[in-house]
Short mmCIF file of N, CA and C in Angstrom, two decimals:
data_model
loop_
_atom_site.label_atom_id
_atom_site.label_comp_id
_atom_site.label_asym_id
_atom_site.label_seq_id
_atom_site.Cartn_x
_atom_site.Cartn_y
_atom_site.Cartn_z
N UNK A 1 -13.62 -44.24 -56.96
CA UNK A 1 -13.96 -43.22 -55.99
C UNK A 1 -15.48 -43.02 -55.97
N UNK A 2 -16.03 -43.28 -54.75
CA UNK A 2 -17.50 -42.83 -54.66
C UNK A 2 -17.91 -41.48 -54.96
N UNK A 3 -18.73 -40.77 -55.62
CA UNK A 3 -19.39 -39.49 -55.63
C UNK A 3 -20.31 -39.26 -54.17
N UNK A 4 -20.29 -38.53 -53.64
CA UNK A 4 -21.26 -38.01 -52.51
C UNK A 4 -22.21 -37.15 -53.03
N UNK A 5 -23.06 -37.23 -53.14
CA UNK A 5 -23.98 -35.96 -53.45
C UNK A 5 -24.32 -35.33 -52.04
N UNK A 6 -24.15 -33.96 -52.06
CA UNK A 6 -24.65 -32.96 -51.06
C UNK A 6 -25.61 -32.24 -51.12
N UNK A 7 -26.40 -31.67 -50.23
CA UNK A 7 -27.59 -30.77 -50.16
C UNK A 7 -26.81 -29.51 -51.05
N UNK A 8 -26.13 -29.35 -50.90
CA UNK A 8 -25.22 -28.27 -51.79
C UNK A 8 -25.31 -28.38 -52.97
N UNK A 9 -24.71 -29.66 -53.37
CA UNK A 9 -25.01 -29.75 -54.89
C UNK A 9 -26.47 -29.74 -55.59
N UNK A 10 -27.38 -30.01 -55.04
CA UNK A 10 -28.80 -30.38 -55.34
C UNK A 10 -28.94 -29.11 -55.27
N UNK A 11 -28.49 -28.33 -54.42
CA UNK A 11 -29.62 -26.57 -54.51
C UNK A 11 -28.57 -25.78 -56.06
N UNK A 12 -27.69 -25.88 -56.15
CA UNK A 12 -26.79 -25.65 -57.47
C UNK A 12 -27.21 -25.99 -58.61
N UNK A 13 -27.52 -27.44 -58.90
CA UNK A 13 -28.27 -28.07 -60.11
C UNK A 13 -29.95 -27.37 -59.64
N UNK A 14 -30.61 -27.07 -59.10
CA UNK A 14 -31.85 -26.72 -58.71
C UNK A 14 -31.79 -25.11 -59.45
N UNK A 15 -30.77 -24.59 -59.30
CA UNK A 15 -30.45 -23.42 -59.07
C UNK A 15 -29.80 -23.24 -61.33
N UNK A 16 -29.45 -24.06 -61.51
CA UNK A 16 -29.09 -23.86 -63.01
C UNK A 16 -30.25 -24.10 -63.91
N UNK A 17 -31.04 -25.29 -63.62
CA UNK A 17 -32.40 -25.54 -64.35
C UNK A 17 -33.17 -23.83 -64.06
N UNK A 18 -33.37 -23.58 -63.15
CA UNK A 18 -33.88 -22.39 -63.09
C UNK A 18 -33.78 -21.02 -63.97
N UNK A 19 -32.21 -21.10 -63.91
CA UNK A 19 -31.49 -20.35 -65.05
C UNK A 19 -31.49 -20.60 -66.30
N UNK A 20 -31.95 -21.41 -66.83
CA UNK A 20 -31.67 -22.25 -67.87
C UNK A 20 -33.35 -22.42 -68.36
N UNK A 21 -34.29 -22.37 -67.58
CA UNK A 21 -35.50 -22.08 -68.07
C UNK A 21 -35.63 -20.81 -68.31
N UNK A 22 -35.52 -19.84 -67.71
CA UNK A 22 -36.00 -18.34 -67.46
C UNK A 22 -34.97 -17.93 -68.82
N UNK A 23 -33.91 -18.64 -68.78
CA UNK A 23 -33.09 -17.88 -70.52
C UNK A 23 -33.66 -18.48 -71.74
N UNK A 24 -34.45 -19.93 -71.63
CA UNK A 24 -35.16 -20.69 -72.47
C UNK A 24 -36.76 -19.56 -72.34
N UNK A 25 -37.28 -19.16 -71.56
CA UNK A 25 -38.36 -18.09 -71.69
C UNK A 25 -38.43 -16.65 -71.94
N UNK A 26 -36.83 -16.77 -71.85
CA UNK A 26 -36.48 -15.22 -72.66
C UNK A 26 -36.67 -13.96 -71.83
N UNK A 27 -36.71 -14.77 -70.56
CA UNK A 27 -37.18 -13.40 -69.14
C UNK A 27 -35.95 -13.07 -68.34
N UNK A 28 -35.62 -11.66 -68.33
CA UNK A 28 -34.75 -11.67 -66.99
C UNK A 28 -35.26 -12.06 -65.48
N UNK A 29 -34.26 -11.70 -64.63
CA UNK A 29 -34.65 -12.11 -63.39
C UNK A 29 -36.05 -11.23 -62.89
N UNK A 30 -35.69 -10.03 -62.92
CA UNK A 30 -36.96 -9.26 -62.76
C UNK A 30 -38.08 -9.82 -63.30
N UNK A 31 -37.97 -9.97 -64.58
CA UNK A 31 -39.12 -10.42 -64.87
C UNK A 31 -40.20 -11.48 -64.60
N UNK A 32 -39.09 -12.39 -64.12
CA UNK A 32 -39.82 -13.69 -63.24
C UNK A 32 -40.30 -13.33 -62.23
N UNK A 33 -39.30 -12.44 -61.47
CA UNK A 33 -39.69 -12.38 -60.04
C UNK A 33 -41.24 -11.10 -59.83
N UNK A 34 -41.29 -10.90 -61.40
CA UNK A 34 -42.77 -10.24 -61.21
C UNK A 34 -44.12 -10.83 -61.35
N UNK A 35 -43.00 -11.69 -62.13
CA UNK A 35 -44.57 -12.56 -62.49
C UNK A 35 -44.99 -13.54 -61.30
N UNK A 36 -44.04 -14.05 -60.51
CA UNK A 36 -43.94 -14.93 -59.31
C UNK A 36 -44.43 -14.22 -58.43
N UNK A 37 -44.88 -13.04 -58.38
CA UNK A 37 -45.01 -11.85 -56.79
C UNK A 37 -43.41 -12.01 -55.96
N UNK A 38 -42.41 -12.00 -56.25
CA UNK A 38 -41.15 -11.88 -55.80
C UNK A 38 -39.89 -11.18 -56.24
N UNK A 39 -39.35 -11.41 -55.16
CA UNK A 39 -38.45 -10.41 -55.27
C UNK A 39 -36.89 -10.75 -56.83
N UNK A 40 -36.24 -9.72 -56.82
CA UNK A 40 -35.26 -10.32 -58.24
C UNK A 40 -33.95 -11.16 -57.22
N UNK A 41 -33.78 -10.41 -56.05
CA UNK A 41 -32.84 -11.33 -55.47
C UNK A 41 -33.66 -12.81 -54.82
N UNK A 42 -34.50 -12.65 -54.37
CA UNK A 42 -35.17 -14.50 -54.20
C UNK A 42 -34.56 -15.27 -55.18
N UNK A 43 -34.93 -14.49 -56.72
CA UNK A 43 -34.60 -15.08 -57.84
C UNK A 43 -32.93 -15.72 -58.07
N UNK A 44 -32.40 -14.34 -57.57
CA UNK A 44 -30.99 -14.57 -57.51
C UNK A 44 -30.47 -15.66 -57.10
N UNK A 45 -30.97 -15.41 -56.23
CA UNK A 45 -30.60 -16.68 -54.44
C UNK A 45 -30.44 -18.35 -55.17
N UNK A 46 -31.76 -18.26 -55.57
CA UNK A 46 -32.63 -19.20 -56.21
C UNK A 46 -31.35 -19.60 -57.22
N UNK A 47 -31.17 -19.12 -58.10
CA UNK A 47 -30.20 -19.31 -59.44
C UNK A 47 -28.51 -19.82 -58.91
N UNK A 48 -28.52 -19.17 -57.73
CA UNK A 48 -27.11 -19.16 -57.14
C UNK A 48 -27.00 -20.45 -56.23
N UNK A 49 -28.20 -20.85 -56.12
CA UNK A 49 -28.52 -22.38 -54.92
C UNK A 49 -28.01 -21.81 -53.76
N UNK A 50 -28.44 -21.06 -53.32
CA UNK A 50 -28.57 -20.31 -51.88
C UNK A 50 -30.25 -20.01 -51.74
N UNK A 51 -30.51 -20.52 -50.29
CA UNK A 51 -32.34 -20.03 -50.19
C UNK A 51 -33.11 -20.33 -50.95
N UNK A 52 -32.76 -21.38 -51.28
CA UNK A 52 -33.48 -22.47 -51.74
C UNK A 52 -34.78 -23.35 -51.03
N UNK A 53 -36.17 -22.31 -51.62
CA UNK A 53 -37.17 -22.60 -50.09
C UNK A 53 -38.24 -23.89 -51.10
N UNK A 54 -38.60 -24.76 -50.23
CA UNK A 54 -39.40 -25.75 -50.81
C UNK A 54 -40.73 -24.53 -52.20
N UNK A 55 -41.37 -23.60 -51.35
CA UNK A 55 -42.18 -22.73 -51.95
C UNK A 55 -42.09 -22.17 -53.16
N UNK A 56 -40.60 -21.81 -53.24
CA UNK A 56 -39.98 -20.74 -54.38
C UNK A 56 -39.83 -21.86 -55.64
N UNK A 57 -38.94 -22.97 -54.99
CA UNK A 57 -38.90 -23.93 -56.07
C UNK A 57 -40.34 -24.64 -56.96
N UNK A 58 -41.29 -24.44 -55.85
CA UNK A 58 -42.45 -24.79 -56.61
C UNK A 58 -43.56 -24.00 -57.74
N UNK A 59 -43.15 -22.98 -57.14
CA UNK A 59 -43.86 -21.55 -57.89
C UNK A 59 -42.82 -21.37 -59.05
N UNK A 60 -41.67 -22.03 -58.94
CA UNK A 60 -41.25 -21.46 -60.19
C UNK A 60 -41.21 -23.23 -61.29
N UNK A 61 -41.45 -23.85 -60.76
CA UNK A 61 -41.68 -25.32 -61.47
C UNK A 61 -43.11 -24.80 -62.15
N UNK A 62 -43.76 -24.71 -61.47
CA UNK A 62 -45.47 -24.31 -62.04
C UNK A 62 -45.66 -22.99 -63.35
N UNK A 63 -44.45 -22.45 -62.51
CA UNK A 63 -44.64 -20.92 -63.69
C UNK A 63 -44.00 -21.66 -64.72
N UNK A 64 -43.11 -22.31 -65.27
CA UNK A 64 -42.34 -23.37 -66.18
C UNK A 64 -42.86 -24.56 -66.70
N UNK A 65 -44.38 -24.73 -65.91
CA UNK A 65 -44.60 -26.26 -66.56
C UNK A 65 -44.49 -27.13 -66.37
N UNK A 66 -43.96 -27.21 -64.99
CA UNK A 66 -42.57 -28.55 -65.13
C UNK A 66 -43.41 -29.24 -63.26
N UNK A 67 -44.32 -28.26 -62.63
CA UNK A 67 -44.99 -28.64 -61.33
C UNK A 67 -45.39 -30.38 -61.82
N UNK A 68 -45.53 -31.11 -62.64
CA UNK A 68 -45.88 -32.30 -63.24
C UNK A 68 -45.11 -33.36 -62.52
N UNK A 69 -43.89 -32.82 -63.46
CA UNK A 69 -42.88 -33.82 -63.02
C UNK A 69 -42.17 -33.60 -61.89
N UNK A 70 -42.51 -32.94 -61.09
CA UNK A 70 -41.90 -33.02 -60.04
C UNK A 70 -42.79 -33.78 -58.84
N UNK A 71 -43.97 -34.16 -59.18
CA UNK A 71 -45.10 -34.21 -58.86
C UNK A 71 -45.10 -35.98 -58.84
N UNK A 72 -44.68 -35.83 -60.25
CA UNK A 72 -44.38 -37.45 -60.27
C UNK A 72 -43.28 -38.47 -60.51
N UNK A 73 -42.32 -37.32 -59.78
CA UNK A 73 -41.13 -37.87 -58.68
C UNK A 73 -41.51 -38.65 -57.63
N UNK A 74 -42.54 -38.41 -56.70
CA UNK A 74 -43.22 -38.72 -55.63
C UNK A 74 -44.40 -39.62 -55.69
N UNK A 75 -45.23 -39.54 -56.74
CA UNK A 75 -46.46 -40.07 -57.15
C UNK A 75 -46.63 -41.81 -56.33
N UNK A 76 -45.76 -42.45 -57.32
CA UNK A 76 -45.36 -43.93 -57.04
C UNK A 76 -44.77 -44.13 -55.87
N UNK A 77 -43.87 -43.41 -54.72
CA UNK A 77 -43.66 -43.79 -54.30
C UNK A 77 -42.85 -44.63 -53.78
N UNK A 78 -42.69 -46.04 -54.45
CA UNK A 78 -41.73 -46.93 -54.62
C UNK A 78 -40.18 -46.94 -54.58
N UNK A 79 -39.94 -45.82 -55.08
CA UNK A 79 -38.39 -45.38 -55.34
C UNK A 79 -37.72 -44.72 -53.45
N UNK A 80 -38.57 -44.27 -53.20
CA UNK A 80 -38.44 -43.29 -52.21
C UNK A 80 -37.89 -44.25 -51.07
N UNK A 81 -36.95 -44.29 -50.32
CA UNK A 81 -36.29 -44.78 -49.17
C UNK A 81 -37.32 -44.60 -47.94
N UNK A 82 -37.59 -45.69 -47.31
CA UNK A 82 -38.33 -45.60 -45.88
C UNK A 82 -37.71 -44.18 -44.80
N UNK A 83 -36.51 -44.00 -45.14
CA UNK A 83 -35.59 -43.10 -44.04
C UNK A 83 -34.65 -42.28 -45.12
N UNK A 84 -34.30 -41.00 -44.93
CA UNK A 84 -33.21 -40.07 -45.55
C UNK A 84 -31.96 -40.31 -44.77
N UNK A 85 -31.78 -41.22 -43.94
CA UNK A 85 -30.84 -41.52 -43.13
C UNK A 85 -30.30 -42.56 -42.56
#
């Protein structure tokens, strides 16, 4: 059986790393979302893989450390498909 991956699933796994850092930093949601200038439900959203905005995901990669490797996901190039479709 083939697996499909969906935009769904990607904002879910997007959405657990998130959770999963912020409990690895020992912050509640509030607390991120103060340090981010945002709100605790963005955060929510965010955790829940709902509203999942290119922006939010990046501000919170950067507040984590992690703006790097996401950075050099893209870097090379090479991997990346001419078309998403």
């Amino acid at each position: 059986m083939i697996d499909i991956l969906t935009i769904k699933d990607v904002k879910l796994k997007i959405g657990e790393w998130c959770k999963q850092k912020r409990r690895e930093y020992e912050l509640t949601q509030e607390e991120l979302a103060r340090d981010l200038d945002m709100s605790r439900i963005t955060i929510q959203q965010l955790e829940s893989g709902k509203n999942v905005t290119l922006d939010t995901l990046l501000k919170v990669a950067n507040h984590f450390n992690s703006l790097p490797v996401i950075y050099k996901l893209f870097e090379d190039g090479s991997d990346i498909p001419d078309s998403l479709y």
